[in-house]
N, C-alpha and C. Protein backbone atom coordinates (compact mmCIF):
# COMPACT_ATOMS: atom_id res chain seq x y z
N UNK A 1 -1.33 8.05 19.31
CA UNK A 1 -0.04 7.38 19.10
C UNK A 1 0.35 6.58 20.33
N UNK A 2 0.88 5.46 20.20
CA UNK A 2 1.01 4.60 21.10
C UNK A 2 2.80 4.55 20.86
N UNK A 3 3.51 5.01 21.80
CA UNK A 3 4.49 4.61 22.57
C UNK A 3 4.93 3.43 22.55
N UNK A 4 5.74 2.83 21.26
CA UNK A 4 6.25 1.56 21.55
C UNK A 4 7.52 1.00 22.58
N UNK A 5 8.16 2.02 23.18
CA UNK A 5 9.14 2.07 24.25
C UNK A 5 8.53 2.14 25.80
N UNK A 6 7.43 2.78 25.34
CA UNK A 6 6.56 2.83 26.80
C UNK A 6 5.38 2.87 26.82
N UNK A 7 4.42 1.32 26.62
CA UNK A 7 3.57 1.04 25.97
C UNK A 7 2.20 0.85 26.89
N UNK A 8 3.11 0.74 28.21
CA UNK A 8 2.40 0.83 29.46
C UNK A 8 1.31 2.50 29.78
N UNK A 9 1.69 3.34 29.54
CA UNK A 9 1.02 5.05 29.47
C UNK A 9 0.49 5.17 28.41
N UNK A 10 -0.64 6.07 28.75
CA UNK A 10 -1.86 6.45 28.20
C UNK A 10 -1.41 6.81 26.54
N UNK A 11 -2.32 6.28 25.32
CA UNK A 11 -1.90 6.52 24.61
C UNK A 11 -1.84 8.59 23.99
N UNK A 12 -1.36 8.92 23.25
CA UNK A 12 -1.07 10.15 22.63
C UNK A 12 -1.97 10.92 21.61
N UNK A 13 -3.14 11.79 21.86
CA UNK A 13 -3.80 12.24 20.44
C UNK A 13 -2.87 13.17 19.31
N UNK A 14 -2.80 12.10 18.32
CA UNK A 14 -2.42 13.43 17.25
C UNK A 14 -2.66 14.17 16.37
N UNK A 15 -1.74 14.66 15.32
CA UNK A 15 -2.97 15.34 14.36
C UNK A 15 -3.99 14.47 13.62
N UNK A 16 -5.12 15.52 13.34
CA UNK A 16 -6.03 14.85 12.74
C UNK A 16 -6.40 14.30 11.45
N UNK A 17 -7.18 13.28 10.97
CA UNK A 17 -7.31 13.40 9.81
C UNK A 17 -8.05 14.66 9.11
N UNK A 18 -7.87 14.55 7.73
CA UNK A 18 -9.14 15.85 6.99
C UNK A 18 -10.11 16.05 7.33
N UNK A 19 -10.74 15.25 7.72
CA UNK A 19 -12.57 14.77 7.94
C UNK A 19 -12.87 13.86 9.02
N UNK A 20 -14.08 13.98 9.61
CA UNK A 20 -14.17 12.47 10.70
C UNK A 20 -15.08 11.88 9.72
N UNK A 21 -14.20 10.38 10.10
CA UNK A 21 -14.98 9.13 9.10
C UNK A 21 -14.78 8.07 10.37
N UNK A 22 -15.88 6.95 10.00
CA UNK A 22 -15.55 5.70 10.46
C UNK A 22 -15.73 4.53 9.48
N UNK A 23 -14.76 3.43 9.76
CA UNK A 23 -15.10 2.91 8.76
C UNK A 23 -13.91 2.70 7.82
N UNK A 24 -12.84 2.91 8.51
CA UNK A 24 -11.67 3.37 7.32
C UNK A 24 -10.81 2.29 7.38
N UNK A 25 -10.07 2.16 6.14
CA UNK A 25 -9.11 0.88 5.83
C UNK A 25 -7.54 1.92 6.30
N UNK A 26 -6.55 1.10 7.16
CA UNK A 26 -5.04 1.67 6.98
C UNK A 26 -3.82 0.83 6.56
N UNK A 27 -3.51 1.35 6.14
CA UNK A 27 -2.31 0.33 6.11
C UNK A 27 -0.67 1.45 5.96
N UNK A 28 0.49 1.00 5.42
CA UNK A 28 1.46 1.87 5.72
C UNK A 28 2.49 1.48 5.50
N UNK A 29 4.29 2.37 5.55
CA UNK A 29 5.11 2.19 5.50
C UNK A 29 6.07 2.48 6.72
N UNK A 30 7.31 2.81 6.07
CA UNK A 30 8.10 2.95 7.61
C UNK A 30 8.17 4.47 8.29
N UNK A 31 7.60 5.07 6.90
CA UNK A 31 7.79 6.61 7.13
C UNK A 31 6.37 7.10 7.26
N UNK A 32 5.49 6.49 6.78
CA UNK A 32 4.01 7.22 6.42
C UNK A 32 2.93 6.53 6.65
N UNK A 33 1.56 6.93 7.50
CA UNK A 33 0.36 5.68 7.63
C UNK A 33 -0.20 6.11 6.42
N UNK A 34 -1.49 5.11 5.97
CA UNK A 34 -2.78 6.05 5.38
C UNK A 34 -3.82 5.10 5.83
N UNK A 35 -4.83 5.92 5.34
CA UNK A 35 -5.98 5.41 5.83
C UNK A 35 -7.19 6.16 4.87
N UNK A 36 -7.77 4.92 3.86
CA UNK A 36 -8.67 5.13 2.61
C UNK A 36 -10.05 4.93 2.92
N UNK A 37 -11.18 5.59 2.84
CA UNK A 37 -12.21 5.22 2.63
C UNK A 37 -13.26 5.60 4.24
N UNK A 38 -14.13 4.99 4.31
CA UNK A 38 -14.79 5.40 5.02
C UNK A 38 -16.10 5.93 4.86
N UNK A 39 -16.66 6.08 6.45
CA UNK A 39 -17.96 7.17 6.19
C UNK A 39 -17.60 8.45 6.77
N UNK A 40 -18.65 9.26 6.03
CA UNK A 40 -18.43 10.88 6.52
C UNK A 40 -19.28 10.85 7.63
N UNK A 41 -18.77 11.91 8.26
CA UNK A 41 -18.81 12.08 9.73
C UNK A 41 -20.63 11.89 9.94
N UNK A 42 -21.59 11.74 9.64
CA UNK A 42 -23.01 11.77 9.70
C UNK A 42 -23.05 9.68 9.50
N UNK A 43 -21.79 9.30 9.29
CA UNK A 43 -22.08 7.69 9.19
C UNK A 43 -22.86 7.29 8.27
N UNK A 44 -23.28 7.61 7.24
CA UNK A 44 -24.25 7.40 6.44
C UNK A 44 -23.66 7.63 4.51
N UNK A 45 -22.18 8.49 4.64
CA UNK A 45 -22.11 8.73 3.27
C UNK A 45 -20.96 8.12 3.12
N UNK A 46 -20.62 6.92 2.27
CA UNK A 46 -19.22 6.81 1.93
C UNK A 46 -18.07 7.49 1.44
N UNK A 47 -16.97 7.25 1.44
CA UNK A 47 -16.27 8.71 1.11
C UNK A 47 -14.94 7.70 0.22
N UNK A 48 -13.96 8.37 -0.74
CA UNK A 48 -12.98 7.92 -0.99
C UNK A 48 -11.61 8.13 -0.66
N UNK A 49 -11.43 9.14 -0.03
CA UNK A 49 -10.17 9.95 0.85
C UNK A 49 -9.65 9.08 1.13
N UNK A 50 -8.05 9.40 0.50
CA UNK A 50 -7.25 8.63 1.10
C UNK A 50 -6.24 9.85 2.05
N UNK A 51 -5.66 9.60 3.34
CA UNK A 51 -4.96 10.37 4.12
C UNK A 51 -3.57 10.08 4.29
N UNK A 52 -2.91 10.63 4.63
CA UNK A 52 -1.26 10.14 4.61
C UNK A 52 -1.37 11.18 6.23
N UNK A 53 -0.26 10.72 7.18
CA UNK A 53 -0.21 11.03 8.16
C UNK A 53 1.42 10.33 7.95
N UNK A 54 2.20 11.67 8.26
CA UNK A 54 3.45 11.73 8.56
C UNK A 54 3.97 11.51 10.07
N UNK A 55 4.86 10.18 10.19
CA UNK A 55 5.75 10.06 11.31
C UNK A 55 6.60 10.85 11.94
N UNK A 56 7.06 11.58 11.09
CA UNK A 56 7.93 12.35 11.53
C UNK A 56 7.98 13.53 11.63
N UNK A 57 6.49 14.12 11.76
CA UNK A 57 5.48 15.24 12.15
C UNK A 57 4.08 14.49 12.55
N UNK A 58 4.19 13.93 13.13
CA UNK A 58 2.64 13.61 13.85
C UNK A 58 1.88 14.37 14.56
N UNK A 59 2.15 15.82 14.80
CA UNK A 59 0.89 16.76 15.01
C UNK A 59 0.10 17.68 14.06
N UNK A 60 0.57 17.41 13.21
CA UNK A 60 -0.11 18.07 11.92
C UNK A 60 -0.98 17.31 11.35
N UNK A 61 -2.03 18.15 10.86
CA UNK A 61 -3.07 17.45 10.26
C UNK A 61 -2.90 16.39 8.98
N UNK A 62 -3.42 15.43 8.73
CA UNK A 62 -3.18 14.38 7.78
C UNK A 62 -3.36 15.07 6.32
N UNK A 63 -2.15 14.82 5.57
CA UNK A 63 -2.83 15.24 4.19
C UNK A 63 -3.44 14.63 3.14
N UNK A 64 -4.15 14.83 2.37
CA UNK A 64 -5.04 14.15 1.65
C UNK A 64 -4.34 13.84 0.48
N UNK A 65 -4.78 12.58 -0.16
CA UNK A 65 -3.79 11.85 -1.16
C UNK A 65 -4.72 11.63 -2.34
N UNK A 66 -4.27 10.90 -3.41
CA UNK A 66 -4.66 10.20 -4.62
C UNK A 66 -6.20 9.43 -3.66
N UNK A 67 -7.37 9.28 -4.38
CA UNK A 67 -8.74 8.73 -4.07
C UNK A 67 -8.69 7.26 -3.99
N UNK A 68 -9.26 6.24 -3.23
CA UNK A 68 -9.51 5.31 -4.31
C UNK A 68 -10.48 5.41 -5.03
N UNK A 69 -10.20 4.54 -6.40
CA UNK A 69 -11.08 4.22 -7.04
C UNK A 69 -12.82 4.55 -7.00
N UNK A 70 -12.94 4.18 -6.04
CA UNK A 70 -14.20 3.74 -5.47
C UNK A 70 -14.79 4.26 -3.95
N UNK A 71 -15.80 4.67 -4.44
CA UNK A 71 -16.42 5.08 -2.49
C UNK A 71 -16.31 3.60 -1.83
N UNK A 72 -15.88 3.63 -0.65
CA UNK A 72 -15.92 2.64 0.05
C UNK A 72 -15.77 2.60 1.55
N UNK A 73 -16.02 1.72 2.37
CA UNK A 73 -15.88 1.64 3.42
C UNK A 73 -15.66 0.06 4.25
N UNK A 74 -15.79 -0.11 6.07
CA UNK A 74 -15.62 -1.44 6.18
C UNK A 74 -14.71 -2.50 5.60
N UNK A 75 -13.45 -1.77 4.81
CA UNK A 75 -12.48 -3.35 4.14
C UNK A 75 -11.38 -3.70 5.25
N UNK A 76 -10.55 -4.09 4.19
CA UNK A 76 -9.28 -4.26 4.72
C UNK A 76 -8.15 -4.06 4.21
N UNK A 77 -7.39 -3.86 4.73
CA UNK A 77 -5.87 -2.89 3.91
C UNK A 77 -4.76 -3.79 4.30
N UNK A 78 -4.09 -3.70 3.57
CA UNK A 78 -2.09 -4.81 3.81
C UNK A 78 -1.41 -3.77 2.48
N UNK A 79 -0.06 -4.33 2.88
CA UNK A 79 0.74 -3.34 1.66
C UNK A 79 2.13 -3.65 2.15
N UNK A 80 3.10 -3.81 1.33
CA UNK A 80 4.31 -3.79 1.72
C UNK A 80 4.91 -2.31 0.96
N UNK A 81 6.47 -2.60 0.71
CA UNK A 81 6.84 -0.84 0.76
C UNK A 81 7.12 -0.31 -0.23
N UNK A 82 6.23 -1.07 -1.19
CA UNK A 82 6.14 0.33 -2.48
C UNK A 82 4.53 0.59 -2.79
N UNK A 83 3.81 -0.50 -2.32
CA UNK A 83 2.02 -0.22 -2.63
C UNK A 83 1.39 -0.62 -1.31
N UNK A 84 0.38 0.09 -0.67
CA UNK A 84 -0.77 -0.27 -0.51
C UNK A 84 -2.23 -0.73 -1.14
N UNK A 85 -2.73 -1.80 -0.58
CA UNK A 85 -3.70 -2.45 -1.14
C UNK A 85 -4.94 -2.14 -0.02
N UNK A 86 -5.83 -2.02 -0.60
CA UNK A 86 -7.35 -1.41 -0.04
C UNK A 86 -8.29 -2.29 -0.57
N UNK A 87 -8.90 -3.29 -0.17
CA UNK A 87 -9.85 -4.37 -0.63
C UNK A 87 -10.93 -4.46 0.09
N UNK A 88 -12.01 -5.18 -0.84
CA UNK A 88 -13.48 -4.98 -0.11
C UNK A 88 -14.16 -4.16 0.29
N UNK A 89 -14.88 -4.16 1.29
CA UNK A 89 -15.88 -3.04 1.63
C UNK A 89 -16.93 -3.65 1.68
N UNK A 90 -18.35 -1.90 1.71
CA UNK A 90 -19.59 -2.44 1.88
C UNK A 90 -19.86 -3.11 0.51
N UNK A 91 -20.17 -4.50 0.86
CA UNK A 91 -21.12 -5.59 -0.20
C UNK A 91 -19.97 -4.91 -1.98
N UNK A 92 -18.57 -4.77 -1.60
CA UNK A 92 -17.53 -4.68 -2.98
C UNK A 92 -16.56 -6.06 -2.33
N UNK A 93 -16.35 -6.43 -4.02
CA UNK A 93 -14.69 -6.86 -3.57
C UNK A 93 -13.57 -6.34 -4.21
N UNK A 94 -13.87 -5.55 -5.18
CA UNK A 94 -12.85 -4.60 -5.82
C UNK A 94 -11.42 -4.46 -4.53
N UNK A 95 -9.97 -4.53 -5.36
CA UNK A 95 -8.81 -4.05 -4.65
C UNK A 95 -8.35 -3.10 -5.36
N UNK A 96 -8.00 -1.80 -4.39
CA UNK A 96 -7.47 -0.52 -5.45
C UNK A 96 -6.10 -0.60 -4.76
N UNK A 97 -4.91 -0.40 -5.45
CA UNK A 97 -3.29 -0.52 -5.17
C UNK A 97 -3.41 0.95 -5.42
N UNK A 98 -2.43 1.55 -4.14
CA UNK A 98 -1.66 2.86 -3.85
C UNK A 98 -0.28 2.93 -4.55
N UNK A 99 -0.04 3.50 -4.73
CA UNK A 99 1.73 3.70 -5.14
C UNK A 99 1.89 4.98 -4.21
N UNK A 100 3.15 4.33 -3.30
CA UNK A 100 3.42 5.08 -2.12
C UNK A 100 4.64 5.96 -3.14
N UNK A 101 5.44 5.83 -4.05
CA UNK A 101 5.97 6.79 -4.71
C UNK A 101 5.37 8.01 -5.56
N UNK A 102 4.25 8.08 -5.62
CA UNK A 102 3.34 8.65 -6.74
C UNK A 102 1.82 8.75 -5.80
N UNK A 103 2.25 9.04 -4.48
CA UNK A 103 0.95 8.57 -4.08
C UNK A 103 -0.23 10.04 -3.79
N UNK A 104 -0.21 10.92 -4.73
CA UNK A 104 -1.24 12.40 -5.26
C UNK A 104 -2.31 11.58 -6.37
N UNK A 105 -1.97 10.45 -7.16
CA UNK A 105 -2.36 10.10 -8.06
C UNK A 105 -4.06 8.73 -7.49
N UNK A 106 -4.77 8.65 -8.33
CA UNK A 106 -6.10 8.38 -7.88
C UNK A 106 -5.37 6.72 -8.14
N UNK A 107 -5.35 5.87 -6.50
CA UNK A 107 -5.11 4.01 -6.60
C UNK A 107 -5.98 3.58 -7.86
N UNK A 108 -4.96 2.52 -8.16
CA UNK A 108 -5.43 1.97 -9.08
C UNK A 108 -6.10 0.35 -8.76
N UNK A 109 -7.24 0.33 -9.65
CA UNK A 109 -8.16 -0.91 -9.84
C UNK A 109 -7.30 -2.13 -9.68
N UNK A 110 -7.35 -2.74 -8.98
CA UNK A 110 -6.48 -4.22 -9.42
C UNK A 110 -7.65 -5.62 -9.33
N UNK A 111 -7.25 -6.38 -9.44
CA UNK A 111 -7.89 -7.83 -9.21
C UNK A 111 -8.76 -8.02 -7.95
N UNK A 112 -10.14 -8.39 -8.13
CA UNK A 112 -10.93 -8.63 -7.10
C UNK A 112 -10.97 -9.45 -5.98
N UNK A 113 -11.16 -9.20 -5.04
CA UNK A 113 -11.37 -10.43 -3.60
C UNK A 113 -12.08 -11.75 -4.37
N UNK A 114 -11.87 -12.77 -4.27
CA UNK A 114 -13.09 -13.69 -4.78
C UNK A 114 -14.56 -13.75 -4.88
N UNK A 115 -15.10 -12.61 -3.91
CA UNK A 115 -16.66 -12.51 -3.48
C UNK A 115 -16.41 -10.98 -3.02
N UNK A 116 -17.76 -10.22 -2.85
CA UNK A 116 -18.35 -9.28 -2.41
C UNK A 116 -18.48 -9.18 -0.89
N UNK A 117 -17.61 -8.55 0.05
CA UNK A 117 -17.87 -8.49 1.47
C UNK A 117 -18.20 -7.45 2.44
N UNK A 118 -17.74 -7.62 3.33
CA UNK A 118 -18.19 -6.05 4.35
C UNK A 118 -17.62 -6.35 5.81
N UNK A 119 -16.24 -5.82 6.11
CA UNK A 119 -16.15 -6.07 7.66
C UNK A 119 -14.98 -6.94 7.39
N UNK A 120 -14.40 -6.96 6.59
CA UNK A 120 -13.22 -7.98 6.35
C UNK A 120 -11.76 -7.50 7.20
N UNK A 121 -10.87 -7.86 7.48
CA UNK A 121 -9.78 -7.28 7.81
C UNK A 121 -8.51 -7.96 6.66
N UNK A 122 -7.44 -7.41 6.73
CA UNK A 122 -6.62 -7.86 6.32
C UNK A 122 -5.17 -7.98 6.64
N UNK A 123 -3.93 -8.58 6.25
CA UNK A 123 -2.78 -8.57 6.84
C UNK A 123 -2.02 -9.24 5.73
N UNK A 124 -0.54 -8.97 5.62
CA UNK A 124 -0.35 -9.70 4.68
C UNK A 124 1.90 -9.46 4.91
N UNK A 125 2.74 -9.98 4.09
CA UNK A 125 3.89 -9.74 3.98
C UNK A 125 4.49 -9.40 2.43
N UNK A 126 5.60 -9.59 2.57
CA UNK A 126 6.28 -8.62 0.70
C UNK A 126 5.93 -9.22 -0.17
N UNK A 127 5.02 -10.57 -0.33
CA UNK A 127 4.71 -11.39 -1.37
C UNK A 127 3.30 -11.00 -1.49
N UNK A 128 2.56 -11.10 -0.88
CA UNK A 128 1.10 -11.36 -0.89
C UNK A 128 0.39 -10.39 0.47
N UNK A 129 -1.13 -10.33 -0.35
CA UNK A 129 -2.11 -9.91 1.05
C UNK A 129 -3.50 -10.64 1.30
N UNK A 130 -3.38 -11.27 2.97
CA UNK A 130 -4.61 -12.03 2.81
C UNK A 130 -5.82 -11.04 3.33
N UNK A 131 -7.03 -11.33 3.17
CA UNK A 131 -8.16 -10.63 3.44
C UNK A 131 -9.07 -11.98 4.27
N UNK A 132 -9.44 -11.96 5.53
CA UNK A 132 -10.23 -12.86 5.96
C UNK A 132 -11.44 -12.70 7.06
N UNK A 133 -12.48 -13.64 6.88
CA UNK A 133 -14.19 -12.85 7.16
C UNK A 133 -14.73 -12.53 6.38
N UNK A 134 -15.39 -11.67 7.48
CA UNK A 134 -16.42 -10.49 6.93
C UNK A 134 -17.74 -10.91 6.78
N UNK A 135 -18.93 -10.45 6.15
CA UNK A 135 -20.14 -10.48 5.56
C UNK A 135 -20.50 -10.38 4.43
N UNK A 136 -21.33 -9.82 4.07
CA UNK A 136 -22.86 -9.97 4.14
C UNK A 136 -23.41 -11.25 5.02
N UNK A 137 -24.61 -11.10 5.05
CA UNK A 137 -25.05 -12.32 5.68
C UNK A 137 -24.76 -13.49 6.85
N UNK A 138 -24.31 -14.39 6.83
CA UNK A 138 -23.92 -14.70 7.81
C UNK A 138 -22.54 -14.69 8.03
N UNK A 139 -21.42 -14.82 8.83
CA UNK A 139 -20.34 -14.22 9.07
C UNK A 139 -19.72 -15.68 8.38
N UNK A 140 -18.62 -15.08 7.77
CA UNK A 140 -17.53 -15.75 6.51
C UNK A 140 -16.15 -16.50 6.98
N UNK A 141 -16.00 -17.37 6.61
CA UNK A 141 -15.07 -18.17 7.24
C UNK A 141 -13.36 -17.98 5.89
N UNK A 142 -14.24 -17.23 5.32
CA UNK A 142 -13.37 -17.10 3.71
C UNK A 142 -12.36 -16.57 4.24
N UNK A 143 -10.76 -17.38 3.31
CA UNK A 143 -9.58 -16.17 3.41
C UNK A 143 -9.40 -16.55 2.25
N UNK A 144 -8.59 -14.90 1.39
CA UNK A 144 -8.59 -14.56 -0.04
C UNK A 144 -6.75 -14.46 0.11
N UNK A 145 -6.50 -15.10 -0.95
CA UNK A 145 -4.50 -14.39 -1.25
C UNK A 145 -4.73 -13.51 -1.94
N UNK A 146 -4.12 -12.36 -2.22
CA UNK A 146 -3.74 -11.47 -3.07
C UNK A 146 -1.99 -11.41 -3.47
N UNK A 147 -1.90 -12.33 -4.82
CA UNK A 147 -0.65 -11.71 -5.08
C UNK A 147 -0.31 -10.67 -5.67
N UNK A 148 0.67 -10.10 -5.19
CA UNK A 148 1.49 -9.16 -5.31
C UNK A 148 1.83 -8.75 -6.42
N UNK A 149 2.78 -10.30 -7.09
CA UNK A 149 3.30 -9.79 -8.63
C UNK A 149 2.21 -9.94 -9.69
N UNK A 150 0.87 -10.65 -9.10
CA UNK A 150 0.05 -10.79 -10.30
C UNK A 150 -1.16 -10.19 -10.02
N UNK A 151 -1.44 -8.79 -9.52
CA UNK A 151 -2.62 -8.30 -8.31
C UNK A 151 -3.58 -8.02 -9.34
N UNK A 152 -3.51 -8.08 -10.75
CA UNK A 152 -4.94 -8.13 -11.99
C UNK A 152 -5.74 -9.21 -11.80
N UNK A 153 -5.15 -10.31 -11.23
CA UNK A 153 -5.98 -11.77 -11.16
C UNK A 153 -6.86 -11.66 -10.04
N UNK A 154 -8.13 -12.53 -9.80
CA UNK A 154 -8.84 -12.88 -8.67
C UNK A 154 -8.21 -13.14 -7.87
N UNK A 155 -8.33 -12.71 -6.22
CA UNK A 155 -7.63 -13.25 -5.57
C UNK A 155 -8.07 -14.40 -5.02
N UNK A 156 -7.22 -15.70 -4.41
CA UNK A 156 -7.60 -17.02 -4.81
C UNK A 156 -8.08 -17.37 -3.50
N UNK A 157 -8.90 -18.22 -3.20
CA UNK A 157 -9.22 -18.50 -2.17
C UNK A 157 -8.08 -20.18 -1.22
N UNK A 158 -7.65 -19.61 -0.02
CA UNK A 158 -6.80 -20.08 0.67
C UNK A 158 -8.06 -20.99 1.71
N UNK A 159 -7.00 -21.64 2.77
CA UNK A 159 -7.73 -22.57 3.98
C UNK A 159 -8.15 -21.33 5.11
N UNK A 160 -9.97 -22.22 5.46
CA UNK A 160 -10.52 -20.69 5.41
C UNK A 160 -10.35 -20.56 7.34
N UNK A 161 -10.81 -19.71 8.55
CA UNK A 161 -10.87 -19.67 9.46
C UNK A 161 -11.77 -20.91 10.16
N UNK A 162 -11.44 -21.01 11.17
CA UNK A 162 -11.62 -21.49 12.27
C UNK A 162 -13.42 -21.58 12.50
N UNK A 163 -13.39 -20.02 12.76
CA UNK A 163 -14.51 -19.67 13.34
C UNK A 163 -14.96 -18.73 12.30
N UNK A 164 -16.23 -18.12 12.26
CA UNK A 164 -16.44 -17.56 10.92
C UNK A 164 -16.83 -16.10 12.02
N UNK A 165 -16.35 -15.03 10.81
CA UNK A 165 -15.94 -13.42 11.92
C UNK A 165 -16.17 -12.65 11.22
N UNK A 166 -16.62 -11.40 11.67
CA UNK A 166 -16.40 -10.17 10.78
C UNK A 166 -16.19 -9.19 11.81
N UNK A 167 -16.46 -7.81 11.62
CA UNK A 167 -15.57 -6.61 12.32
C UNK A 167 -14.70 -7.07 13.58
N UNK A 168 -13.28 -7.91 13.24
CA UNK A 168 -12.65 -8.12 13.39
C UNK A 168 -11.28 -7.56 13.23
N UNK A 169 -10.12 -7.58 13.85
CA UNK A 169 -8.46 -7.54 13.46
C UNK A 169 -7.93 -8.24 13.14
N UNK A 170 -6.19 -7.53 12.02
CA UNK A 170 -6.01 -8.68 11.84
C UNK A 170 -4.38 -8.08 11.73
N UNK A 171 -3.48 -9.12 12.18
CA UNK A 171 -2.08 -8.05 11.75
C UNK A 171 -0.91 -9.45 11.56
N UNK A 172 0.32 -9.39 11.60
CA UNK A 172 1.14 -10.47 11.03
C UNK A 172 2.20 -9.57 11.07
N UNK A 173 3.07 -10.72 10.60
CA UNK A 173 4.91 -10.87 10.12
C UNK A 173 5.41 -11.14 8.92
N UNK A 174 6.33 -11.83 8.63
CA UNK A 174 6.98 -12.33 8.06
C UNK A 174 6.51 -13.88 7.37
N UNK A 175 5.98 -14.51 8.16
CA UNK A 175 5.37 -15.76 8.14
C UNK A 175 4.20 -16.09 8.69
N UNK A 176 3.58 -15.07 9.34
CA UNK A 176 2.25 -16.21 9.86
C UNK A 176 1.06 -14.70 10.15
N UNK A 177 -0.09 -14.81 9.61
CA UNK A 177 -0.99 -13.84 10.14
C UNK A 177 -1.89 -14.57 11.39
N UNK A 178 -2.44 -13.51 11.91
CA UNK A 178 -3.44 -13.06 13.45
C UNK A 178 -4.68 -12.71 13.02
N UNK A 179 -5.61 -13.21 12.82
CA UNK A 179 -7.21 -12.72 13.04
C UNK A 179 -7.97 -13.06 14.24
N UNK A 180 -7.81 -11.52 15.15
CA UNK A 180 -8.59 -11.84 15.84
C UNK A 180 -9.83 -11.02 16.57
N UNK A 181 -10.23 -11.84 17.42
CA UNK A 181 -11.81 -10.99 18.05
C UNK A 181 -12.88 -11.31 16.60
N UNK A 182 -13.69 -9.63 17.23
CA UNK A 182 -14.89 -9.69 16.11
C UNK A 182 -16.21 -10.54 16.69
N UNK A 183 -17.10 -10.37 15.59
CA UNK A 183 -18.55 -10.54 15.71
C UNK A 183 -18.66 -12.22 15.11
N UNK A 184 -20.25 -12.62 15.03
CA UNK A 184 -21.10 -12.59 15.53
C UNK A 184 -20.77 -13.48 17.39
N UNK A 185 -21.33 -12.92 18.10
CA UNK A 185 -21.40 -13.37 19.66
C UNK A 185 -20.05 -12.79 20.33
N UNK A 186 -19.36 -13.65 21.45
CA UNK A 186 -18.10 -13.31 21.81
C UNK A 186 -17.22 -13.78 21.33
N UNK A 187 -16.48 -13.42 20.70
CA UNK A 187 -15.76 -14.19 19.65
C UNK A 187 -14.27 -13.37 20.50
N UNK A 188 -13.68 -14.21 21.20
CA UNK A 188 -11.75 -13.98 21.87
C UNK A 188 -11.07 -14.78 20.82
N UNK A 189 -11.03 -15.63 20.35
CA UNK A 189 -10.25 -16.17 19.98
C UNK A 189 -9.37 -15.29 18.81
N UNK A 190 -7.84 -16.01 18.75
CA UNK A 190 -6.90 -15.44 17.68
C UNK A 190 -6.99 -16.65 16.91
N UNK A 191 -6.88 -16.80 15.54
CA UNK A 191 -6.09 -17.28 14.51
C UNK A 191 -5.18 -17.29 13.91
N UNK A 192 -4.25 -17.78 13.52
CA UNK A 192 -3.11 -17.70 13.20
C UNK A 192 -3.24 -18.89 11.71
N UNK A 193 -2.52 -18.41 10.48
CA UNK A 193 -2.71 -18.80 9.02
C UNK A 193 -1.08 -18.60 9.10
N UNK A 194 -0.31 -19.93 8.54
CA UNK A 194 0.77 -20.05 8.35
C UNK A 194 1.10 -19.26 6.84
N UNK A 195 1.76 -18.23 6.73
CA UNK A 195 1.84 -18.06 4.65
C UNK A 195 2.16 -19.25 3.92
N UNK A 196 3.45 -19.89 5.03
CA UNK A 196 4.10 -21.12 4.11
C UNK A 196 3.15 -22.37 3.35
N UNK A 197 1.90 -22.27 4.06
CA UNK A 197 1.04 -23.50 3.64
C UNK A 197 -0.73 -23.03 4.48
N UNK A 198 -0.91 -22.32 3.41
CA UNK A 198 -2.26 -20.94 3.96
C UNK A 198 -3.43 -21.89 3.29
């Protein structure tokens, strides 16, 4: 846990998740993180666990939630504050939506990324979630919208990056997302995707 009042000192270990995975998508609300998918601790088995980790007990172990859909790993997660969205993965583009009110229950299937990826990140605000990068093959310059009110549809393909990236970050506001770092070579640079005209 990182100290947003005192951001300068060492960060904080807290409780743990269920399982060690790497590989995992998070995303969250004001009260609760989660974090879906992954590999099991040997790196080799995908897993579907989704975890909820309480703010307002952060030394207790994470509890385990509704699955997604799908074994998965490597995506990217955005969500505003009634769903989380979990998209992509290894060589998927499937998006499974959380319902943070109901959230014991297994995410549900929604509308696909435009393509099949791996290493994607994502970020997004109360309308929409973008997904941008990633792989297979050579590194992807692709960014995907996901709307919100219509999340059964493909998600559509927007104006794509700069530089083409994968195991990368990616985080945002209100108006404008951040993709940055990541592979292939040294890749510093940030991006920045206006929502108003993406």
């Amino acid at each position: 846990r990182v100290d947003f009042s005192n951001d300068m000192v060492l960060s904080s270990i807290r409780g743990p998740l269920t399982s060690n995975r790497v590989g995992t998508m998070a995303t969250g609300t004001k009260d609760y993180g989660y974090t879906g998918g992954g590999n099991s601790t040997t790196g080799t088995s995908p897993v579907s666990i989704i975890d909820r980790i309480n703010y307002a007990n952060d030394t207790t172990t994470a509890s385990p939630r509704g699955p997604l859909s799908v074994i998965t790993n490597y995506g990217g997660a955005t969500g505003y504050p009634s769903y989380g969205y979990f998209g992509g993965g290894l060589n998927k583009s499937l998006v499974n939506r959380l319902d943070y009110s109901n959230d014991t229950v297994a995410a549900a299937e929604k509308g696909p990324l435009s393509a099949a990826g791996t290493y994607q990140s994502a970020t997004g605000n109360k309308d929409y979630g973008w997904w941008g990068g990633g792989s297979p093959g050579p590194a992807k310059t692709t960014v995907d919208r996901l709307d919100y009110s219509n999340d059964t549809a493909v998600a559509s393909v927007r104006g794509s990056l700069n530089t083409a990236r994968y195991r990368h970050g990616a985080t945002g506001n209100t108006t404008h997302g951040y993709f940055m770092g990541g592979q292939p070579g040294t890749i510093t640079t940030i991006e920045r995707i206006d929502y108003s005209n993406d």
